[in-house]
PDB file of C-alpha atoms in Angstrom:
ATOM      1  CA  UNK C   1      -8.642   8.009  31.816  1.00  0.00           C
ATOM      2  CA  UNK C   2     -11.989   8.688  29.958  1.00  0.00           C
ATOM      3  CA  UNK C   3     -12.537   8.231  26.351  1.00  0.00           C
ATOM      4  CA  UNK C   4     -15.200  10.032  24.856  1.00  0.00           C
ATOM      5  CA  UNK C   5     -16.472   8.440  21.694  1.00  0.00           C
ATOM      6  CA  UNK C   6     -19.838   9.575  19.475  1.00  0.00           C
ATOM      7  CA  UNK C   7     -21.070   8.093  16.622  1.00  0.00           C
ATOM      8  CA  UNK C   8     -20.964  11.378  14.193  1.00  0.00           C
ATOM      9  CA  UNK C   9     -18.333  13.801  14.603  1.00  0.00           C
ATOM     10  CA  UNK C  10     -21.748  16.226  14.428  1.00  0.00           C
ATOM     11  CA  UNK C  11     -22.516  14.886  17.754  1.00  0.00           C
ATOM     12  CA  UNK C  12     -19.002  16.041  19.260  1.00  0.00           C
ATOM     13  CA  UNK C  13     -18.784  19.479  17.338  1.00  0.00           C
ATOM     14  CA  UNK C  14     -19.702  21.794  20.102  1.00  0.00           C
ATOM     15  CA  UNK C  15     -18.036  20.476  22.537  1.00  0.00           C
ATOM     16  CA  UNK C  16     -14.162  20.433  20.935  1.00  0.00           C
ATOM     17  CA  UNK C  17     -15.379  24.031  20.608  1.00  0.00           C
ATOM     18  CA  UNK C  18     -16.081  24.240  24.619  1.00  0.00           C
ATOM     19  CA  UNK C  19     -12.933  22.376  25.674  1.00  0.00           C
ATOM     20  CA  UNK C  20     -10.764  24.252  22.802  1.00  0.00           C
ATOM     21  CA  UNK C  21     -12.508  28.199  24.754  1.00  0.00           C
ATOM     22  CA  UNK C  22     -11.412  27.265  28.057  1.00  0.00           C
ATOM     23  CA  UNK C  23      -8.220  25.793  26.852  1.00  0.00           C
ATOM     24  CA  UNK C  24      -9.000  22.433  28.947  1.00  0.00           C
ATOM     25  CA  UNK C  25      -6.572  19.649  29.071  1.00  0.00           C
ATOM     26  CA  UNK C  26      -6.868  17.334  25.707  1.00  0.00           C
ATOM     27  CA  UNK C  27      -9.349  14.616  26.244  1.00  0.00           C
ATOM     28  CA  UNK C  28      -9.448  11.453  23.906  1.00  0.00           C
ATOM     29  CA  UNK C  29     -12.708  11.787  21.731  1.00  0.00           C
ATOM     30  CA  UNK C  30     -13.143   9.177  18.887  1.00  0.00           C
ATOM     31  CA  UNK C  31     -15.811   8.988  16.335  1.00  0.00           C
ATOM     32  CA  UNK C  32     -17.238   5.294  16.151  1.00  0.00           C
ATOM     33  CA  UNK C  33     -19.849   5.148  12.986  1.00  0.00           C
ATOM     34  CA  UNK C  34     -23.206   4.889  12.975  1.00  0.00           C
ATOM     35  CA  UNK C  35     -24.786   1.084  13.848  1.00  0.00           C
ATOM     36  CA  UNK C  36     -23.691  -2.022  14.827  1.00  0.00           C
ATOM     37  CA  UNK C  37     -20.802  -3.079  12.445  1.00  0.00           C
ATOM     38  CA  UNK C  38     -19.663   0.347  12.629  1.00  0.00           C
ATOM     39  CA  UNK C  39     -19.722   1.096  16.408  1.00  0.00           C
ATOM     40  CA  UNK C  40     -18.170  -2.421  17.322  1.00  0.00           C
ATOM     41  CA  UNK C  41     -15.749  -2.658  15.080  1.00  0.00           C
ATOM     42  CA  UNK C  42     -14.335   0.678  16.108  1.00  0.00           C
ATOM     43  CA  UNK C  43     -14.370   0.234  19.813  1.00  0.00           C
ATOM     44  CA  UNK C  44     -12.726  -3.129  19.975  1.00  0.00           C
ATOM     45  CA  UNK C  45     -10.256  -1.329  17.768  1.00  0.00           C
ATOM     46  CA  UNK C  46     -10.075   1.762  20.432  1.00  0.00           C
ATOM     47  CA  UNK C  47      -9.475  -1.276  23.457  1.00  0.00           C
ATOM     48  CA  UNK C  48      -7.074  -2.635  21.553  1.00  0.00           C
ATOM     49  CA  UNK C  49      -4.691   0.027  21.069  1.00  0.00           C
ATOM     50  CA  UNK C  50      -3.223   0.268  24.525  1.00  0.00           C
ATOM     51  CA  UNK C  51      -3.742  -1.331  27.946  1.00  0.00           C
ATOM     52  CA  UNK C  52      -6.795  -0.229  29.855  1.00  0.00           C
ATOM     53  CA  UNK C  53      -6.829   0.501  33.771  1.00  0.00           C
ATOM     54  CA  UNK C  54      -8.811   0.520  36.641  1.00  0.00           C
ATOM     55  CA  UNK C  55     -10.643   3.947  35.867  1.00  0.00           C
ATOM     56  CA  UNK C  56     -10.595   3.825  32.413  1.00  0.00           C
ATOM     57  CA  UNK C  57     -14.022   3.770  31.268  1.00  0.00           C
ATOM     58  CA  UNK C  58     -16.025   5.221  28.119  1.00  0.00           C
ATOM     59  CA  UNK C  59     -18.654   7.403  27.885  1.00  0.00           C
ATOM     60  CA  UNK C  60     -20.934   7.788  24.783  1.00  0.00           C
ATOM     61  CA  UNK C  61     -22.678  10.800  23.639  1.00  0.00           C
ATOM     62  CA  UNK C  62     -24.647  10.968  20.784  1.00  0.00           C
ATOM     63  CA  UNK C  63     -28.596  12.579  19.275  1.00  0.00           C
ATOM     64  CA  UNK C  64     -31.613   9.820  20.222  1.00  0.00           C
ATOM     65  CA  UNK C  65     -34.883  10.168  18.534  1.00  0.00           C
ATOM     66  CA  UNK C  66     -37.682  10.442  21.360  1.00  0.00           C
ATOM     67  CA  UNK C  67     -40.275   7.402  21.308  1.00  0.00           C
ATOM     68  CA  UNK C  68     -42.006   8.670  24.963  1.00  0.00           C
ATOM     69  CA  UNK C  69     -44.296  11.473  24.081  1.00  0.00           C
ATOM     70  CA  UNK C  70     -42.893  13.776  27.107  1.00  0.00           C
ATOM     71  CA  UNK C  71     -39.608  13.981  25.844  1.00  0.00           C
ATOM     72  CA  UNK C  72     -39.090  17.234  23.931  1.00  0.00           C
ATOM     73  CA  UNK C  73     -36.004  18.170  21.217  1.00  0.00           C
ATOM     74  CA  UNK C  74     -32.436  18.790  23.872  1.00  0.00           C
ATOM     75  CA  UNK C  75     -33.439  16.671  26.676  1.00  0.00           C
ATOM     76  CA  UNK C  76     -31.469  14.797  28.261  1.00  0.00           C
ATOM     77  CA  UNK C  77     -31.313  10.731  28.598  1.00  0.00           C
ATOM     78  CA  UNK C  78     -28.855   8.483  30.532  1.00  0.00           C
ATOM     79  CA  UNK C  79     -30.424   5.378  30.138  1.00  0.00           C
ATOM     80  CA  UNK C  80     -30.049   2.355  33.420  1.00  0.00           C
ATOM     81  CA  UNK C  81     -30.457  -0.170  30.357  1.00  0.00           C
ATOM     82  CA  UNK C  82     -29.478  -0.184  26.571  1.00  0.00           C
ATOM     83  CA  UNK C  83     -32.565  -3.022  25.278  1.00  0.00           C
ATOM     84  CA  UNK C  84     -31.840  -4.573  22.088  1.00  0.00           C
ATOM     85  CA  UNK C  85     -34.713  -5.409  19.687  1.00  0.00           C
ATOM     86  CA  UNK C  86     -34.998  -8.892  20.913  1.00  0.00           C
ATOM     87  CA  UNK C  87     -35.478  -8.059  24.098  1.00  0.00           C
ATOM     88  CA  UNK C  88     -32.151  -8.561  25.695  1.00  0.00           C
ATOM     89  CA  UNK C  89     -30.634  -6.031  27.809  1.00  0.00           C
ATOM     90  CA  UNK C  90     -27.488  -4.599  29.020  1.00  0.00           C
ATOM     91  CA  UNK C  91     -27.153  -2.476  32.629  1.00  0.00           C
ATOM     92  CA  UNK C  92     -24.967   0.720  32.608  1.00  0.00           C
ATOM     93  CA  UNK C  93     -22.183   1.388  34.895  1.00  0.00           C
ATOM     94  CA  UNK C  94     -23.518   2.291  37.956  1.00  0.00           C
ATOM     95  CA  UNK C  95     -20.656   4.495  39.144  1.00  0.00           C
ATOM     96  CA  UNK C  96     -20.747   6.044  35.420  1.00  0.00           C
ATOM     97  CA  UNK C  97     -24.067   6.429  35.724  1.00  0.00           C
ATOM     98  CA  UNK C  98     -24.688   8.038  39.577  1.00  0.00           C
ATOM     99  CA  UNK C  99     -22.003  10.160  38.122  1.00  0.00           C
ATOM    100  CA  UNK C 100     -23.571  11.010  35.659  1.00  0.00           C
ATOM    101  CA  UNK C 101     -26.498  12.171  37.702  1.00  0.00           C
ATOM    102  CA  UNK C 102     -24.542  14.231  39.662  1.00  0.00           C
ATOM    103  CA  UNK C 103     -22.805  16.610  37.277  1.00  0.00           C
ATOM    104  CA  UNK C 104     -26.030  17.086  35.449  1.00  0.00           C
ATOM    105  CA  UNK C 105     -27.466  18.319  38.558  1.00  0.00           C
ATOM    106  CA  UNK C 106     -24.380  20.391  39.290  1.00  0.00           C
ATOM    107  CA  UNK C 107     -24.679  22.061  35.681  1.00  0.00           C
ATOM    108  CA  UNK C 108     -28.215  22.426  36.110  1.00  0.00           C
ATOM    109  CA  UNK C 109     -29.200  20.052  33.697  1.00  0.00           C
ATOM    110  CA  UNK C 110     -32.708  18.391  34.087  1.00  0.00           C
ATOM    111  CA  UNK C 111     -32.512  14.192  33.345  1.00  0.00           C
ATOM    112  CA  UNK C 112     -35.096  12.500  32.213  1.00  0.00           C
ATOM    113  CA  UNK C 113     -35.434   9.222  33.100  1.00  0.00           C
ATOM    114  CA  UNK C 114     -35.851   6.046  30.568  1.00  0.00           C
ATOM    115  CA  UNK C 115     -33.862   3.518  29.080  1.00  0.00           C
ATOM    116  CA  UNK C 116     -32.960   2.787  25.315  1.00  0.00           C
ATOM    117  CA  UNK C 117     -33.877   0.844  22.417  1.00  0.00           C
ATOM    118  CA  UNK C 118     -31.250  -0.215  19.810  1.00  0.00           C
ATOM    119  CA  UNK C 119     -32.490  -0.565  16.563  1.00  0.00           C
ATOM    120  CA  UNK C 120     -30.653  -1.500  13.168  1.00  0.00           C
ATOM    121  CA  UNK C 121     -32.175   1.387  10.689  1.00  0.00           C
ATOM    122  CA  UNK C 122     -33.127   5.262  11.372  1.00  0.00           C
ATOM    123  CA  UNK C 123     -36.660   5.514  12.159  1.00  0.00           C
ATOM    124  CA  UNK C 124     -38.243   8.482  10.787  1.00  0.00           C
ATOM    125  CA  UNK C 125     -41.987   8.759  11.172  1.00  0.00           C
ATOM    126  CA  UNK C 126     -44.173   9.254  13.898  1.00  0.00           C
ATOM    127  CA  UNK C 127     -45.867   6.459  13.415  1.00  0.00           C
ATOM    128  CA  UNK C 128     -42.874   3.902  13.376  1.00  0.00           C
ATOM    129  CA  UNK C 129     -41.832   5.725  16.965  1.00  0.00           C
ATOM    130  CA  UNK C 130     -45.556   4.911  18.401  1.00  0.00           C
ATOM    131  CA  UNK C 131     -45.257   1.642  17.468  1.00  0.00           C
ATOM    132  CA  UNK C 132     -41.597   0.557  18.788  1.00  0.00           C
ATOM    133  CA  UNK C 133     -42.636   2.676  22.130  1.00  0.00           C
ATOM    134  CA  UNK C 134     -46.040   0.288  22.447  1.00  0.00           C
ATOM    135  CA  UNK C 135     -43.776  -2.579  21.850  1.00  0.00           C
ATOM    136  CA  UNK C 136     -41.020  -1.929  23.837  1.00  0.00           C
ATOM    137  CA  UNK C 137     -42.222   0.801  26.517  1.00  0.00           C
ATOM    138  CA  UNK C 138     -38.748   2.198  26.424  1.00  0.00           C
ATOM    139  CA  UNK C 139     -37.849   6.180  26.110  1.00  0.00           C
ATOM    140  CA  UNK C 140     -36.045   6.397  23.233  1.00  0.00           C
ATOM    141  CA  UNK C 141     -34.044   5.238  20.324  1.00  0.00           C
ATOM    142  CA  UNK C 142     -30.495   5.326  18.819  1.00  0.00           C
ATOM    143  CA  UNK C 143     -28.731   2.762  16.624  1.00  0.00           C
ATOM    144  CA  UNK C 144     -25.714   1.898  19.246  1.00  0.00           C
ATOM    145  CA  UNK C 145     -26.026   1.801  22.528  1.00  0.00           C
ATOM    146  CA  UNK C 146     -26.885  -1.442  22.826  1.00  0.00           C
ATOM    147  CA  UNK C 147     -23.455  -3.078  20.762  1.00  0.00           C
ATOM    148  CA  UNK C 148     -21.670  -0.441  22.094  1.00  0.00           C
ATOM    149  CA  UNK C 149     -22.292  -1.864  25.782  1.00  0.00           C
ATOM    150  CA  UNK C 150     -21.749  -5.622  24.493  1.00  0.00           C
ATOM    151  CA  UNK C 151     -17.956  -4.884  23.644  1.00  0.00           C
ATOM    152  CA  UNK C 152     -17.450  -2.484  26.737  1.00  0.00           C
ATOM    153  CA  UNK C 153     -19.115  -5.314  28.953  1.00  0.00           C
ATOM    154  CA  UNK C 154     -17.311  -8.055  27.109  1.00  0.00           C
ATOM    155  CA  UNK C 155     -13.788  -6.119  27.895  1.00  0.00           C
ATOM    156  CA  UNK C 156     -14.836  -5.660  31.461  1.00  0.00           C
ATOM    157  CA  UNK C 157     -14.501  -1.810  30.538  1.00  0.00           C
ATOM    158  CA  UNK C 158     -17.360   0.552  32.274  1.00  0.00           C
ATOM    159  CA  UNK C 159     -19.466   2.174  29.463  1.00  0.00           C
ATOM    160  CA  UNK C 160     -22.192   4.763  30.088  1.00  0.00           C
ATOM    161  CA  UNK C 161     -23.768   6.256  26.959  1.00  0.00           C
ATOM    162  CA  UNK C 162     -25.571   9.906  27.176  1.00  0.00           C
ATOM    163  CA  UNK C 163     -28.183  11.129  24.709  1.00  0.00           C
ATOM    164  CA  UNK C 164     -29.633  14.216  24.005  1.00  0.00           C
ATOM    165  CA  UNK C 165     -33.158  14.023  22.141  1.00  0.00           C
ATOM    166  CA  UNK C 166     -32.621  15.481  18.641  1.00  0.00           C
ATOM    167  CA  UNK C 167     -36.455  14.458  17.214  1.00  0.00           C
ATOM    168  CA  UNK C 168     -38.985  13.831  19.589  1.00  0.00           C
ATOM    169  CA  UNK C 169     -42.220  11.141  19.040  1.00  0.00           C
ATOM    170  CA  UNK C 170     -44.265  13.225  17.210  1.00  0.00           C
ATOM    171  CA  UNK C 171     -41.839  14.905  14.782  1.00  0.00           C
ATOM    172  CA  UNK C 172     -41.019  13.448  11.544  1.00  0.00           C
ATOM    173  CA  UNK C 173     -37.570  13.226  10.552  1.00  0.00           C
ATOM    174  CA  UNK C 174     -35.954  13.794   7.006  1.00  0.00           C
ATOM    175  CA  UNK C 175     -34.420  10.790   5.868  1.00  0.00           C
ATOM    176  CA  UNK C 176     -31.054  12.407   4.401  1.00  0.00           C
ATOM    177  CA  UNK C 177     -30.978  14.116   8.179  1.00  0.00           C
ATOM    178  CA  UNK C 178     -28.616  12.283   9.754  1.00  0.00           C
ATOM    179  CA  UNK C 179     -26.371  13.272   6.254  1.00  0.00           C
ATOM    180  CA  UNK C 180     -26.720  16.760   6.301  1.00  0.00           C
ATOM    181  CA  UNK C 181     -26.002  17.463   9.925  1.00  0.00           C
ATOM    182  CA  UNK C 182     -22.571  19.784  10.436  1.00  0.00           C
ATOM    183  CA  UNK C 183     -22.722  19.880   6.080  1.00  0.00           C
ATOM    184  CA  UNK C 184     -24.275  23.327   5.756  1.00  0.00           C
ATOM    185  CA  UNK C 185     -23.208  23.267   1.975  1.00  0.00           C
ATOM    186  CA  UNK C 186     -24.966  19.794   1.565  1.00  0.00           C
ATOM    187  CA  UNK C 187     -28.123  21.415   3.081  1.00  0.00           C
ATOM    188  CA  UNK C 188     -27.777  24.750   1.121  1.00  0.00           C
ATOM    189  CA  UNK C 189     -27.660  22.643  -2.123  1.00  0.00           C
ATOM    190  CA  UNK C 190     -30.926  20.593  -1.292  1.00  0.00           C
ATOM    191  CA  UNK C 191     -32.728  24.188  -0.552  1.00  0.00           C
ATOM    192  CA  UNK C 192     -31.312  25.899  -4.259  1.00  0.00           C
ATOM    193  CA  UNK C 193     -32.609  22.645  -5.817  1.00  0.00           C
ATOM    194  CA  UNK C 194     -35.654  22.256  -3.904  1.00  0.00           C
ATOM    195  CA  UNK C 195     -36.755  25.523  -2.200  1.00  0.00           C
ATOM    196  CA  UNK C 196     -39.847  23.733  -0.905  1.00  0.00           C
ATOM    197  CA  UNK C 197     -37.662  21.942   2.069  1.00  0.00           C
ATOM    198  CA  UNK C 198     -36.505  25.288   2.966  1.00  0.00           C
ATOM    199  CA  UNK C 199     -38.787  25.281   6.168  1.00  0.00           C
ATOM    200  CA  UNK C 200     -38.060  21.569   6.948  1.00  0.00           C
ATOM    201  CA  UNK C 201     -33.949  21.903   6.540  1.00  0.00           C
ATOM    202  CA  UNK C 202     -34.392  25.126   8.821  1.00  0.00           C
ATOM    203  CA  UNK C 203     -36.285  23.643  11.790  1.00  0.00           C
ATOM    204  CA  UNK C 204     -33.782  21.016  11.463  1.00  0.00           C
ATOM    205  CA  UNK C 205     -31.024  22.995  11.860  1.00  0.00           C
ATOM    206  CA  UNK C 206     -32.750  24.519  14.691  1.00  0.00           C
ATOM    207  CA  UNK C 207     -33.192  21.008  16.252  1.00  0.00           C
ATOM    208  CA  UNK C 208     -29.675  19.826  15.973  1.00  0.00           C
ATOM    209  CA  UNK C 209     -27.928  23.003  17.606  1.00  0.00           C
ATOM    210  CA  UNK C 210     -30.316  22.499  20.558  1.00  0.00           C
ATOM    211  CA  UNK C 211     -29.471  18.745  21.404  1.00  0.00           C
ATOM    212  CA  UNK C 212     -25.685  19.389  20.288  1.00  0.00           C
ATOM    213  CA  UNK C 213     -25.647  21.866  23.097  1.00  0.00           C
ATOM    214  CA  UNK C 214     -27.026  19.883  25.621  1.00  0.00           C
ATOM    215  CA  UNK C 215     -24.348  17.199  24.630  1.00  0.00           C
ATOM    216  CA  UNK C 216     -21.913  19.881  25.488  1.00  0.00           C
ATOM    217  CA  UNK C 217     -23.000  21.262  28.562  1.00  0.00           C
ATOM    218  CA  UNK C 218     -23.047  17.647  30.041  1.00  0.00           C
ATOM    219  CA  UNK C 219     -20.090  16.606  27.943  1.00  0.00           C
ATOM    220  CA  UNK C 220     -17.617  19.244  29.319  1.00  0.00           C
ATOM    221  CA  UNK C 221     -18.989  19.125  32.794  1.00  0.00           C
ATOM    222  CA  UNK C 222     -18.261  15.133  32.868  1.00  0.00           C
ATOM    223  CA  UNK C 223     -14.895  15.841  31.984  1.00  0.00           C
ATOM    224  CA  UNK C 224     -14.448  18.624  34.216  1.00  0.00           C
ATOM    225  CA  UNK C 225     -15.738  16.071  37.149  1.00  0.00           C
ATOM    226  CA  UNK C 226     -12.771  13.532  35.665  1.00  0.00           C
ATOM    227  CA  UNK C 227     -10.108  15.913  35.455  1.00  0.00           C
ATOM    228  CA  UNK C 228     -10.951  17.443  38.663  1.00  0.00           C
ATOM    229  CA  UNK C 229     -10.655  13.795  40.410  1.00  0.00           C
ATOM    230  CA  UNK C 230      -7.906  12.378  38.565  1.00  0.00           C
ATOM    231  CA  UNK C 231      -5.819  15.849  40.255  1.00  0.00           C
ATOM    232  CA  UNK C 232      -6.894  14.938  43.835  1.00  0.00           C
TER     233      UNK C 232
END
C-alpha cells in the first residue's frame, strides 16, 4: 500500500483533483507540516497507526527551491540522497526510486538529476541559494526530506521523496510565499493593501500552478503504476 504524504496540502491540491476526474481508487494522502518537528512528528504518528507490510512504502511530494542554476520553475527532482546540513546523508529506496524513473519516462516527464539539501528555515534570496549550492554542490533545497528519510529508514519503511522546482536559483522568493499558496483571498488582500506586489503575487501564482502540475502528472502516474501492480 502507498501513502502519499506532502508537507502543504498546496502541494497535493491538483492531484486530489486528478484522482477525484478519473474517479481512481482512494489513495491515502496525509499532510505532514513543514520542517523537522513537524514532518517527524507526523510520520511516526502515520507508522504508528496500523501495521506496515512488505510493500508498504511512502512517497513524498512536495515544491523545492532550485540551488543548481539549470534547474528552471516545474522541473522535476528525485533525489539518490536527502544531505542534511551537517553533511550527513540518507540513500533513497532504490526500488522507489528506479520506479520512479520509470513512470516519469512513461508520462513523458523529463528528470533532472541531483540530490537534496535539508535545511531548517526557507531560503529566499538568490544569494543565500549561491551560497548553500557552493557549499554543498547539491541541486536543490526543501525543509524535509532529510528527517523525513530518518524516521522512514529508522522504521525499516522505503521512503522516496519527489520534488518539483517551485523557485529556481536566481529567483527571489516572497517571504509570506509559502503562506499564501492555495489562499487566493490571503493574496488578494496583500494586493488591495499593497498594489505594488501585484506583479510579484502574480508571477507567483504563475510559479506555483506550474510545479503543482508537475507534482500531479508524476503523482497520479506513480499511483497508477501501484494500483496497476497491486491488481496483477
Amino acid at each position: 500500500m502507498l501513502t502519499v504524504i506532502a508537507a502543504m496540502e498546496q502541494e497535493l491540491t491538483w492531484l486530489r483533483r486528478m484522482l477525484k476526474s478519473i474517479r481512481a481508487e482512494p489513495v491515502n494522502m496525509q499532510v505532514i507540516g513543514i520542517g523537522r518537528e513537524r514532518a517527524q512528528s507526523s510520520i511516526s504518528r502515520i507508522l504508528n497507526s496500523r501495521q506496515w507490510h512488505n510493500g508498504d512504502r511512502l512517497l513524498m511530494l512536495g515544491f523545492t527551491g532550485g540551488l543548481d542554476p539549470v534547474l528552471k520553475c516545474g522541473d522535476l527532482l528525485v533525489p539518490t540522497f536527502y544531505y542534511a546540513e551537517s553533511g550527513d546523508s540518507i540513500v533513497a529506496d532504490g526500488e522507489m526510486w528506479k520506479l520512479a524513473r520509470l513512470v516519469a519516462v512513461e508520462s513523458k516527464l523529463t528528470v533532472v538529476q541531483g540530490n537534496s539539501l535539508t535545511v531548517d528555515h526557507l531560503i529566499t534570496t538568490p544569494e543565500d541559494k549561491r551560497m548553500l549550492y557552493q557549499q554543498h554542490q547539491v541541486g536543490s533545497i526543501n525543509m524535509e526530506d532529510y528527517w523525513a528519510s530518518e524516521v522512514a529508514t529508522d522504521a525499516k519503511v522505503p521512503f522516496l521523496s519527489a520534488r518539483s522546482v517551485l523557485d529556481p536559483a536566481g529567483q527571489a522568493l516572497p517571504h509570506d510565499a509559502l503562506g499564501m499558496a492555495g489562499h487566493p483571498a490571503k493574496a488578494a488582500f496583500q494586493v488591495m493593501f499593497k498594489p505594488w506586489r501585484a506583479p510579484t503575487m502574480l508571477a507567483l501564482a504563475g510559479m506555483i500552478n506550474k510545479a503543482q502540475f508537475t507534482l500531479a502528472q508524476f503523482g497520479l502516474a506513480f499511483i497508477n503504476h501501484e494500483l496497476s501492480a497491486s491488481e496483477r
